[in-house]
Amino acid sequence: MYVGTLRFDLLLGDVRSLKEKRSVIRPIVAELHRKFAVSVAETGDQDLYRRAEIGIATVSGDLGHVKDVLDRCERWMVARPEVALLSTRQRIHGGDDD
């Protein structure tokens, strides 16, 4: 079994309140979940209105599938015009990790 995680550090565009931030982040989280069948949530920077951290997790018995899903999520996020992707962190945990 392999568990892959991916974290996005995002800078939001013209956002001036936490309410506007939610209107940008919620559709991104929903689309990642729907399109890639991953678990996804806003995991950090909830009190900052121009920054967001989004975490993604996926599980599979095939390492190649985990890598492919995370890479596709990252490419999709890079293409989003309403956010600037500041950094990503990808981790894969396998059956041999104790």
Short mmCIF file of N, CA and C in Angstrom, two decimals, residues 35-72:
data_model
loop_
_atom_site.label_atom_id
_atom_site.label_comp_id
_atom_site.label_asym_id
_atom_site.label_seq_id
_atom_site.Cartn_x
_atom_site.Cartn_y
_atom_site.Cartn_z
N LYS A 35 -12.51 15.69 -9.58
CA LYS A 35 -11.77 15.34 -10.80
C LYS A 35 -10.74 14.23 -10.59
N PHE A 36 -10.10 14.20 -9.41
CA PHE A 36 -9.00 13.27 -9.20
C PHE A 36 -9.29 12.21 -8.13
N ALA A 37 -10.46 12.23 -7.52
CA ALA A 37 -10.86 11.25 -6.49
C ALA A 37 -9.83 11.17 -5.36
N VAL A 38 -9.43 12.33 -4.87
CA VAL A 38 -8.49 12.42 -3.76
C VAL A 38 -9.18 13.02 -2.55
N SER A 39 -8.58 12.83 -1.38
CA SER A 39 -9.03 13.54 -0.19
C SER A 39 -8.32 14.88 -0.20
N VAL A 40 -9.06 15.94 0.03
CA VAL A 40 -8.47 17.28 -0.07
C VAL A 40 -9.13 18.21 0.93
N ALA A 41 -8.32 19.12 1.50
CA ALA A 41 -8.85 20.08 2.47
C ALA A 41 -7.91 21.27 2.55
N GLU A 42 -8.46 22.39 3.00
CA GLU A 42 -7.62 23.53 3.35
C GLU A 42 -6.98 23.18 4.69
N THR A 43 -5.65 23.12 4.73
CA THR A 43 -4.96 22.60 5.91
C THR A 43 -4.14 23.63 6.67
N GLY A 44 -4.07 24.84 6.19
CA GLY A 44 -3.29 25.85 6.89
C GLY A 44 -3.60 27.25 6.40
N ASP A 45 -3.09 28.22 7.13
CA ASP A 45 -3.26 29.64 6.79
C ASP A 45 -4.72 30.06 6.74
N GLN A 46 -5.56 29.45 7.56
CA GLN A 46 -6.99 29.78 7.54
C GLN A 46 -7.26 31.22 7.96
N ASP A 47 -6.39 31.81 8.75
CA ASP A 47 -6.64 33.17 9.23
C ASP A 47 -6.04 34.25 8.33
N LEU A 48 -5.33 33.86 7.29
CA LEU A 48 -4.75 34.81 6.33
C LEU A 48 -5.60 34.85 5.08
N TYR A 49 -6.02 36.02 4.66
CA TYR A 49 -6.97 36.04 3.54
C TYR A 49 -6.31 35.98 2.17
N ARG A 50 -5.02 36.21 2.03
CA ARG A 50 -4.38 36.10 0.71
C ARG A 50 -3.51 34.86 0.56
N ARG A 51 -3.41 34.06 1.61
CA ARG A 51 -2.61 32.84 1.56
C ARG A 51 -3.50 31.65 1.88
N ALA A 52 -3.13 30.50 1.31
CA ALA A 52 -3.87 29.27 1.59
C ALA A 52 -2.91 28.09 1.48
N GLU A 53 -3.18 27.10 2.30
CA GLU A 53 -2.48 25.83 2.19
C GLU A 53 -3.54 24.76 1.96
N ILE A 54 -3.34 23.99 0.91
CA ILE A 54 -4.27 22.91 0.58
C ILE A 54 -3.49 21.60 0.62
N GLY A 55 -4.07 20.61 1.31
CA GLY A 55 -3.45 19.30 1.41
C GLY A 55 -4.27 18.26 0.66
N ILE A 56 -3.57 17.35 0.02
CA ILE A 56 -4.19 16.28 -0.77
C ILE A 56 -3.60 14.95 -0.33
N ALA A 57 -4.42 13.91 -0.31
CA ALA A 57 -3.94 12.57 0.00
C ALA A 57 -4.63 11.56 -0.92
N THR A 58 -3.87 10.55 -1.30
CA THR A 58 -4.43 9.46 -2.11
C THR A 58 -3.76 8.15 -1.68
N VAL A 59 -4.48 7.06 -1.84
CA VAL A 59 -4.00 5.74 -1.44
C VAL A 59 -4.18 4.78 -2.61
N SER A 60 -3.17 3.93 -2.83
CA SER A 60 -3.27 2.94 -3.90
C SER A 60 -2.28 1.81 -3.61
N GLY A 61 -2.52 0.69 -4.22
CA GLY A 61 -1.58 -0.43 -4.15
C GLY A 61 -0.48 -0.31 -5.18
N ASP A 62 -0.59 0.67 -6.08
CA ASP A 62 0.36 0.85 -7.17
C ASP A 62 1.08 2.18 -7.01
N LEU A 63 2.39 2.15 -6.82
CA LEU A 63 3.18 3.36 -6.64
C LEU A 63 3.06 4.29 -7.84
N GLY A 64 3.07 3.75 -9.03
CA GLY A 64 2.95 4.56 -10.25
C GLY A 64 1.65 5.34 -10.30
N HIS A 65 0.58 4.72 -9.84
CA HIS A 65 -0.72 5.39 -9.82
C HIS A 65 -0.72 6.56 -8.85
N VAL A 66 -0.13 6.37 -7.66
CA VAL A 66 -0.06 7.44 -6.67
C VAL A 66 0.71 8.62 -7.23
N LYS A 67 1.87 8.36 -7.82
CA LYS A 67 2.68 9.44 -8.41
C LYS A 67 1.94 10.15 -9.52
N ASP A 68 1.26 9.38 -10.37
CA ASP A 68 0.52 9.97 -11.48
C ASP A 68 -0.60 10.89 -10.99
N VAL A 69 -1.35 10.46 -10.01
CA VAL A 69 -2.45 11.26 -9.48
C VAL A 69 -1.91 12.57 -8.89
N LEU A 70 -0.86 12.48 -8.08
CA LEU A 70 -0.31 13.69 -7.47
C LEU A 70 0.28 14.63 -8.52
N ASP A 71 0.94 14.09 -9.53
CA ASP A 71 1.48 14.93 -10.59
C ASP A 71 0.37 15.63 -11.38
N ARG A 72 -0.72 14.91 -11.64
CA ARG A 72 -1.84 15.53 -12.36
C ARG A 72 -2.49 16.62 -11.52
#
